[in-house]
mmCIF file of C-alpha atoms in Angstrom:
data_model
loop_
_atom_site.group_PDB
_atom_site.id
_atom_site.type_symbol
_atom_site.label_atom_id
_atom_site.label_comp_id
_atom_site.label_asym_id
_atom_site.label_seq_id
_atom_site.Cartn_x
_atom_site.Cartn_y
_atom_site.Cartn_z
ATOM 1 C CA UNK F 22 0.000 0.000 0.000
ATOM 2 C CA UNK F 23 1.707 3.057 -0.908
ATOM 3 C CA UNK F 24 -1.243 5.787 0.185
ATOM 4 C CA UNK F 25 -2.696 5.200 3.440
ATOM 5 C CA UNK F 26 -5.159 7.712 5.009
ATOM 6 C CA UNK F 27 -6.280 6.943 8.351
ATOM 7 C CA UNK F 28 -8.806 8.948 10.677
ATOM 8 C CA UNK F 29 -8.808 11.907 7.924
ATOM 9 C CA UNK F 30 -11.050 15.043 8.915
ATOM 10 C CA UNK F 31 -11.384 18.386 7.044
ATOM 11 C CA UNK F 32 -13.935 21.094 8.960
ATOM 12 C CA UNK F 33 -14.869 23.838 6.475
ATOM 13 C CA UNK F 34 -16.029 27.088 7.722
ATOM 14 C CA UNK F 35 -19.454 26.503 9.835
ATOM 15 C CA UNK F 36 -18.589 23.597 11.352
ATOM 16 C CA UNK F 37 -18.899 21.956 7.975
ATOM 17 C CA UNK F 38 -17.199 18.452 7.461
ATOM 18 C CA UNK F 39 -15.919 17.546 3.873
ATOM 19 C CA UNK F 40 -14.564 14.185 5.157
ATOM 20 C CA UNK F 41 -15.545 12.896 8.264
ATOM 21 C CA UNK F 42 -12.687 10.223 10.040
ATOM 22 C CA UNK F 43 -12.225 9.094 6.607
ATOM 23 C CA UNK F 44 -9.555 6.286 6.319
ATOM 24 C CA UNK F 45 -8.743 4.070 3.641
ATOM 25 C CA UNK F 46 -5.198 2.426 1.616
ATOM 26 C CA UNK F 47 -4.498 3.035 -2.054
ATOM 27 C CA UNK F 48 -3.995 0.159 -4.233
ATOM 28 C CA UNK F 49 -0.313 0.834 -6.218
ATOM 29 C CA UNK F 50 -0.559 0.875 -9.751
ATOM 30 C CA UNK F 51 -4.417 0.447 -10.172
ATOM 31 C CA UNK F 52 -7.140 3.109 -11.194
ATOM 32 C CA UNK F 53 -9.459 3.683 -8.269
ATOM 33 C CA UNK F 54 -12.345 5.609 -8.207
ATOM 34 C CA UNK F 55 -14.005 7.721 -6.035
ATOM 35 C CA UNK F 56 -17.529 7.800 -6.254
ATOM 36 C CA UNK F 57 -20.851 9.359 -4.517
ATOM 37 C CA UNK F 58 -23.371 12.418 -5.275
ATOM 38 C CA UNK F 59 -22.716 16.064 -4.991
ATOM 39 C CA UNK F 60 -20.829 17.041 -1.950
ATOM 40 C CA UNK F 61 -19.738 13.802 -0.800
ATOM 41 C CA UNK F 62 -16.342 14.423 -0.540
ATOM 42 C CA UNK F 63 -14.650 13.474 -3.485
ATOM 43 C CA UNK F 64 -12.839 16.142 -4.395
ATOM 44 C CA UNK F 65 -12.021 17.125 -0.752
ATOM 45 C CA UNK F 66 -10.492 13.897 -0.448
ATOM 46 C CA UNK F 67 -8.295 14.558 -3.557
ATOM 47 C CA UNK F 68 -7.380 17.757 -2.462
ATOM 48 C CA UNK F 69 -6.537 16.505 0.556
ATOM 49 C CA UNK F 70 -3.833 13.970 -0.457
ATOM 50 C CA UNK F 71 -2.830 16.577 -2.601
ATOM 51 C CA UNK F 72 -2.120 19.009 0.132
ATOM 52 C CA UNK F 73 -4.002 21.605 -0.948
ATOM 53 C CA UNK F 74 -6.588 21.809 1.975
ATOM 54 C CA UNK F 75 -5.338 21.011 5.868
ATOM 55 C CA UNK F 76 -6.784 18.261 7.610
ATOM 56 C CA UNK F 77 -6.359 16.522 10.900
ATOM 57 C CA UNK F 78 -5.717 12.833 10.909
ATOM 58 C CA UNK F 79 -2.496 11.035 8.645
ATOM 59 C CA UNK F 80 -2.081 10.866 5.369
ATOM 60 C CA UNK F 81 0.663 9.043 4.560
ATOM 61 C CA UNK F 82 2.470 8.645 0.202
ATOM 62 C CA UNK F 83 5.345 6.362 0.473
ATOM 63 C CA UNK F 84 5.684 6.569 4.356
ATOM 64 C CA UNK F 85 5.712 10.158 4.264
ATOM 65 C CA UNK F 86 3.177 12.420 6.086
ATOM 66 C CA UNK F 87 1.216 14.559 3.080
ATOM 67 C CA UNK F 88 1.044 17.464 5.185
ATOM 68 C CA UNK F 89 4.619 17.644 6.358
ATOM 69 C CA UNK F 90 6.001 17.440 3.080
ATOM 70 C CA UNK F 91 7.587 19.981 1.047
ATOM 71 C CA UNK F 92 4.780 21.015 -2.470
ATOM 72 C CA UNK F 93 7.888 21.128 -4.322
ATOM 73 C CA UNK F 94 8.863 17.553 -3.270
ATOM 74 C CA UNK F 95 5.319 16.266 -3.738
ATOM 75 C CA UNK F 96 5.200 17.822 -6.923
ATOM 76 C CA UNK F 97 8.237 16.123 -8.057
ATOM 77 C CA UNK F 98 5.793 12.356 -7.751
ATOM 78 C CA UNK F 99 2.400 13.538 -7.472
ATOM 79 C CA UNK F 100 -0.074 15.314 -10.008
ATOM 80 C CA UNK F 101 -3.439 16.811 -9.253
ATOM 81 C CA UNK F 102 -5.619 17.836 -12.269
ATOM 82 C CA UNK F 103 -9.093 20.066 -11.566
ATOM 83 C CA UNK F 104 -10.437 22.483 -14.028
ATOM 84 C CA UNK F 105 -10.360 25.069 -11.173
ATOM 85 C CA UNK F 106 -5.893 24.427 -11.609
ATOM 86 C CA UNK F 107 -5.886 25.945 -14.787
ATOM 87 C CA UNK F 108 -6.788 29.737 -15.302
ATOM 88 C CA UNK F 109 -8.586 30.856 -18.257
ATOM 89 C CA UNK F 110 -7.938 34.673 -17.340
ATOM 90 C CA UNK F 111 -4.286 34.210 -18.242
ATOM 91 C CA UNK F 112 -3.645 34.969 -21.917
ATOM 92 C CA UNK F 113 -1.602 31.139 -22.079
ATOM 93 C CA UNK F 114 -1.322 28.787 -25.120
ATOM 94 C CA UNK F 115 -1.971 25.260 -24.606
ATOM 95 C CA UNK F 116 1.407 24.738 -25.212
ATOM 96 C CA UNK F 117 2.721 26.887 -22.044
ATOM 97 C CA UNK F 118 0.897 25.397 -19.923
ATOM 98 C CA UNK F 119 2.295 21.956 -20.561
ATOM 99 C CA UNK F 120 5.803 23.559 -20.274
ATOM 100 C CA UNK F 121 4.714 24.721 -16.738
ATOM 101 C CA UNK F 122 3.230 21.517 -15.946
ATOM 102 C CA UNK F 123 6.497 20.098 -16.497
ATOM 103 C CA UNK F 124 8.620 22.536 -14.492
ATOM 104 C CA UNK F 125 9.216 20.396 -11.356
ATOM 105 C CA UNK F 126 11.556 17.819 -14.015
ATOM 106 C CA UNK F 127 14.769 18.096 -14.757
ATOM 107 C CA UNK F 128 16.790 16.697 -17.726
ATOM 108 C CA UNK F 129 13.873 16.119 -20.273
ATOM 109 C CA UNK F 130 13.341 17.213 -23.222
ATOM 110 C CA UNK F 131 10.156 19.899 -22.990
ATOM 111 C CA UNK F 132 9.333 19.256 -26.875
ATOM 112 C CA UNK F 133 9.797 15.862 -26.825
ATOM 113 C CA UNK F 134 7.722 15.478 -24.172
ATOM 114 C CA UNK F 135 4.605 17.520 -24.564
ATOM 115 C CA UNK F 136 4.226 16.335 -28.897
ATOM 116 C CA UNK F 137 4.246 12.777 -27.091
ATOM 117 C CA UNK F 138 1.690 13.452 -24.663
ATOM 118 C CA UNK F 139 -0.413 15.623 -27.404
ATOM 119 C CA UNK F 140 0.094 12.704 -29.672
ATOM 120 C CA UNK F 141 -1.412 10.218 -26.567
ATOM 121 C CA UNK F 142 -4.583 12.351 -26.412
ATOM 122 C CA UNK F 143 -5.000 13.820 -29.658
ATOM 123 C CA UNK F 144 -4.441 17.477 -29.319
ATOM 124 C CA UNK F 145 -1.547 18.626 -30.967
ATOM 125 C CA UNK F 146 -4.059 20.868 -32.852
ATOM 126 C CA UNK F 147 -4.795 23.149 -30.029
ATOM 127 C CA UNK F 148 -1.198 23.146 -28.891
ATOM 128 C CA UNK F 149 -0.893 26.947 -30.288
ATOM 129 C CA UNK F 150 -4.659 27.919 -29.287
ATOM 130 C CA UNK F 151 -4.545 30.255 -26.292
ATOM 131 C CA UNK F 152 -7.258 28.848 -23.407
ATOM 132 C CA UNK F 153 -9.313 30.933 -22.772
ATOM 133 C CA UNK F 154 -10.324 30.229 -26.531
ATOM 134 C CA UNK F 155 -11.246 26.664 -26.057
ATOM 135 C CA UNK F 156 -14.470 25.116 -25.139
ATOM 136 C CA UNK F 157 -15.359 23.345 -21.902
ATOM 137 C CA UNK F 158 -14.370 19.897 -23.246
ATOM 138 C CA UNK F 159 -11.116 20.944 -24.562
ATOM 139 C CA UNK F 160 -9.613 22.882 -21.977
ATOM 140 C CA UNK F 161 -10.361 19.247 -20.062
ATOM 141 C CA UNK F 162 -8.014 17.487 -22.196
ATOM 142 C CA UNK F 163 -5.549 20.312 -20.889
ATOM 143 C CA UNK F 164 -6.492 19.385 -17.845
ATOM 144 C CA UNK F 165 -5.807 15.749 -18.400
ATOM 145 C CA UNK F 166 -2.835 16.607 -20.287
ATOM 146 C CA UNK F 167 -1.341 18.480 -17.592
ATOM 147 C CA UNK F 168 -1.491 16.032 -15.088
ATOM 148 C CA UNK F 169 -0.104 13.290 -17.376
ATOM 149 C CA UNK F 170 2.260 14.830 -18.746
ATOM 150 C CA UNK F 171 5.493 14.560 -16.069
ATOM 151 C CA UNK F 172 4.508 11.105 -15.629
ATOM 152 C CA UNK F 173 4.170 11.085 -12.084
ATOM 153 C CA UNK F 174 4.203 8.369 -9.446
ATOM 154 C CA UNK F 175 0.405 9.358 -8.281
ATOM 155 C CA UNK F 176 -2.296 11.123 -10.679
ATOM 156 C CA UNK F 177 -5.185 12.361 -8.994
ATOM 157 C CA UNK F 178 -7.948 13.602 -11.472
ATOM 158 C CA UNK F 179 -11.066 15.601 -10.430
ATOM 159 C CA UNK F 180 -14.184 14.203 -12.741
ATOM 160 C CA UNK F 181 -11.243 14.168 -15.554
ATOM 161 C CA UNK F 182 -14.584 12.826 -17.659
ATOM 162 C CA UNK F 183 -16.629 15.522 -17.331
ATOM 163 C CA UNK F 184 -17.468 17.616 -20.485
ATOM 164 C CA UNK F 185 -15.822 15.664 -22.621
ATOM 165 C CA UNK F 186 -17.756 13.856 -25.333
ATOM 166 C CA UNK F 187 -18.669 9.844 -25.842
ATOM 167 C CA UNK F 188 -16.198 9.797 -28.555
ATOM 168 C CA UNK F 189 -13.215 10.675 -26.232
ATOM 169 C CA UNK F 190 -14.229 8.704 -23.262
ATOM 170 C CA UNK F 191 -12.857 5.403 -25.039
ATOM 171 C CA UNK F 192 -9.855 7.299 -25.651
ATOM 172 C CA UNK F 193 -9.176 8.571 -21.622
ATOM 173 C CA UNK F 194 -10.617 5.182 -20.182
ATOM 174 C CA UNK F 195 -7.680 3.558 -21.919
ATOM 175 C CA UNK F 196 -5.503 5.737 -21.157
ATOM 176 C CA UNK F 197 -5.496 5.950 -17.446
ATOM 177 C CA UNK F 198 -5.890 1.868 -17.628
ATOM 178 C CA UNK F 199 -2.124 2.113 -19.789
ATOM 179 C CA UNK F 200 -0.466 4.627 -17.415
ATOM 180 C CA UNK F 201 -1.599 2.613 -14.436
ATOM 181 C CA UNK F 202 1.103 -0.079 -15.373
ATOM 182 C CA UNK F 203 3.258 2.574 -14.272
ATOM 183 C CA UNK F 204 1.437 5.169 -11.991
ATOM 184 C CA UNK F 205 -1.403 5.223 -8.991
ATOM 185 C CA UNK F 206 -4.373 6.435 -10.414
ATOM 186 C CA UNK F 207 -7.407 8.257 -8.482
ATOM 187 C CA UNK F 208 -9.981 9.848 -10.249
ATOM 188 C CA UNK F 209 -13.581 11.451 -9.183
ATOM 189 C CA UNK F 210 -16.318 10.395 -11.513
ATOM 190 C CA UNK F 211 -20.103 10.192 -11.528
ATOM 191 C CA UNK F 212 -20.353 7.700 -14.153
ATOM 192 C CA UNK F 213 -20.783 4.477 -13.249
ATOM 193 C CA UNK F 214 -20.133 3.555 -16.687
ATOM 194 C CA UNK F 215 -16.964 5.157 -17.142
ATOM 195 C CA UNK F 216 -16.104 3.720 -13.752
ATOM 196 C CA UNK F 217 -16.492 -0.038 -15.019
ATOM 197 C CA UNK F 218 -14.407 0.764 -18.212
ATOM 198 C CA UNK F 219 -12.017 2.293 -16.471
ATOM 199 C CA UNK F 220 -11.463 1.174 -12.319
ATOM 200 C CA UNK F 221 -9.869 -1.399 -10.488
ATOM 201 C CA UNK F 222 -11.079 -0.402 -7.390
ATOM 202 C CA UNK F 223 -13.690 1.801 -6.165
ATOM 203 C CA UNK F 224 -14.660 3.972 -2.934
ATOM 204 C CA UNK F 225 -17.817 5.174 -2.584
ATOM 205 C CA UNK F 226 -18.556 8.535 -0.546
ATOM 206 C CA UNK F 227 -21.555 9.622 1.220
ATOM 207 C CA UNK F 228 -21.858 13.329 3.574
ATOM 208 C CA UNK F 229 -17.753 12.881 3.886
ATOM 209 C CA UNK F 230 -17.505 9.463 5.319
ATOM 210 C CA UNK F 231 -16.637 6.122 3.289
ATOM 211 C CA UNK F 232 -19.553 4.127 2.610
ATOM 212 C CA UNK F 233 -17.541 1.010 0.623
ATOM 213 C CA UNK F 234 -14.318 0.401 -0.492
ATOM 214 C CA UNK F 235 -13.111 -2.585 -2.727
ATOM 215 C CA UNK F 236 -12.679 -4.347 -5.637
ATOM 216 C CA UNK F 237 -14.993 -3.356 -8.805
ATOM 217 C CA UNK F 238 -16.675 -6.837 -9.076
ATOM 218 C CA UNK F 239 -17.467 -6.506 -5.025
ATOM 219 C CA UNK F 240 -19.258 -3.459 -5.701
ATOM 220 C CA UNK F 241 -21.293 -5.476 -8.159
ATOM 221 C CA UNK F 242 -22.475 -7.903 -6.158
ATOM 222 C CA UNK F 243 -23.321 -4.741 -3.576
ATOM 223 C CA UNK F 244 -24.937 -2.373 -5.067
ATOM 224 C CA UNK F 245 -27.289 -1.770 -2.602
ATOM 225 C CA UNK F 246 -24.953 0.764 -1.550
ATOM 226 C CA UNK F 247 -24.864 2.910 -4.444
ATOM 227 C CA UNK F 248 -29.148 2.663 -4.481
ATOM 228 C CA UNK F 249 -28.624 3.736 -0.728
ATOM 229 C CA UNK F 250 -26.241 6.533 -1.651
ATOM 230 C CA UNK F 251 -27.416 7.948 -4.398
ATOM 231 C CA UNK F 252 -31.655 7.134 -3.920
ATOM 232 C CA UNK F 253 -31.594 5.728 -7.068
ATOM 233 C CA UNK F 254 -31.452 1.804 -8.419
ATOM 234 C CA UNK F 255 -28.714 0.864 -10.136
ATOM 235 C CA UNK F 256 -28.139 -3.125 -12.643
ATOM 236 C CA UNK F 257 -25.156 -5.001 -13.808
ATOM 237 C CA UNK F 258 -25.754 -5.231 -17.418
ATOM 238 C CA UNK F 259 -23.362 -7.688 -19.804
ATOM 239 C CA UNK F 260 -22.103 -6.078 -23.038
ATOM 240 C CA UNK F 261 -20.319 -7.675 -25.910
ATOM 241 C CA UNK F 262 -17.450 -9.135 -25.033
ATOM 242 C CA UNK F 263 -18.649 -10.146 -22.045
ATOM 243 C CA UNK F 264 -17.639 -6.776 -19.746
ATOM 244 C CA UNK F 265 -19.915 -6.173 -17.047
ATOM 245 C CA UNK F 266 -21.078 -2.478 -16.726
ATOM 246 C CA UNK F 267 -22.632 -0.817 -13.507
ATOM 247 C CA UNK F 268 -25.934 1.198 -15.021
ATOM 248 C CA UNK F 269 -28.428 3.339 -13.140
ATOM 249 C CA UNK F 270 -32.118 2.938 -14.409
ATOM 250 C CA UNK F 271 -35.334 5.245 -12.942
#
């Protein structure tokens, strides 16, 4: 186990919890996924082993505690990609803001690098388009981009499948399923779909506590817990090929 979290609290203003003695170990080199409705706690819990919000309890990434850790150390093994990282007020090219992604690295060739990452997710044509010209679905293969792009040790993606369209989802579901022969993947998602393309494990989130953790094919056989969670009911459907997808029907 190579991220452990144990006992994890973070108190917003008001006496507000986004995670509430949350505690749980990352699986090394898999894709989990964090899952649950609107203000559940998924992306405080991202941000949070991303120190970018304090929290009380231990977070540990390779024995280390998150929140003693230097950012520029962390940022040297561990990505965090969120629409909210990139700023479409700055007048930036796409192609800057790879080269800033990539600023933590030493000895690597910038060009190199960000054509082969373009080339992996099919946007070397808005390389020289500024961002603040693109549309919601492109500036998230930025997003994606940016976060990929060092090849870190840990990725942590915020609903990286959000806006995008079906076409692409294919494309970033394999992917993250390729890097994570190499890297820790944890992404926030709503789809359950996308989740059982894309996951080895999941955690599901409900009012900042964990409601389940484990394997994708344990979730299957419980998904009373995602019906609980999310009010809704949700079927294990076999496609060709013989997948199994998680689908919600109401």
């Amino acid at each position: 186990m190579v991220i452990k979290a144990s006992n994890v609290v973070v108190e917003y203003t008001g006496g507000l919890k986004g995670l509430n003695n949350a505690s749980l170990e990352i699986i090394e080199k898999k894709v989990t996924c964090l899952m649950g409705p609107n203000a559940s706690g998924k992306t405080t819990l991202l941000r949070a082993l991303a120190r970018l919000v304090g929290y009380k309890g231990s977070i540990l990434i390779d024995g280390r505690e998150v929140s003693k850790t230097p950012l520029i150390v962390l940022s040297r093994i561990l990505s965090y990609g969120s629409q909210q990282t990139i700023s479409t007020s700055l007048q930036l090219r796409v192609r800057e803001v790879l080269e800033m992604a990539l600023y933590p690295l030493k000895n690597i060739d910038v060009e190199e690098t960000i054509y082969n990452t373009s080339i992996e997710l099919g946007i070397t044509d808005l390389l020289d388009r500024y961002i603040n010209e693109l549309s919601s679905g492109e500036l998230q293969k930025i997003v994606i981009a940016s976060a990929l792009i060092k090849k870190p040790r840990y990725i942590l993606l915020d609903e990286p499948d959000a806006h995008i369209d079906t076409g692409f989802k294919p494309v970033l579901s394999k992917t993250l399923r390729k890097r994570s022969e190499s890297s820790t993947i944890i992404i926030a998602t709503h789809d359950p779909i996308f989740a059982s393309y894309t996951c080895d494990y999941i955690v599901v989130l409900r009012s900042g506590s964990i409601a389940f953790h484990g394997w994708l094919n344990e979730l299957m056989e419980n998904r009373d817990v995602l019906r609980e969670v999310y009010g809704v009911e949700f079927m294990v459907a076999e496609i060709p090929g013989g997948r199994k997808i998680i689908i919600p029907y109401y």
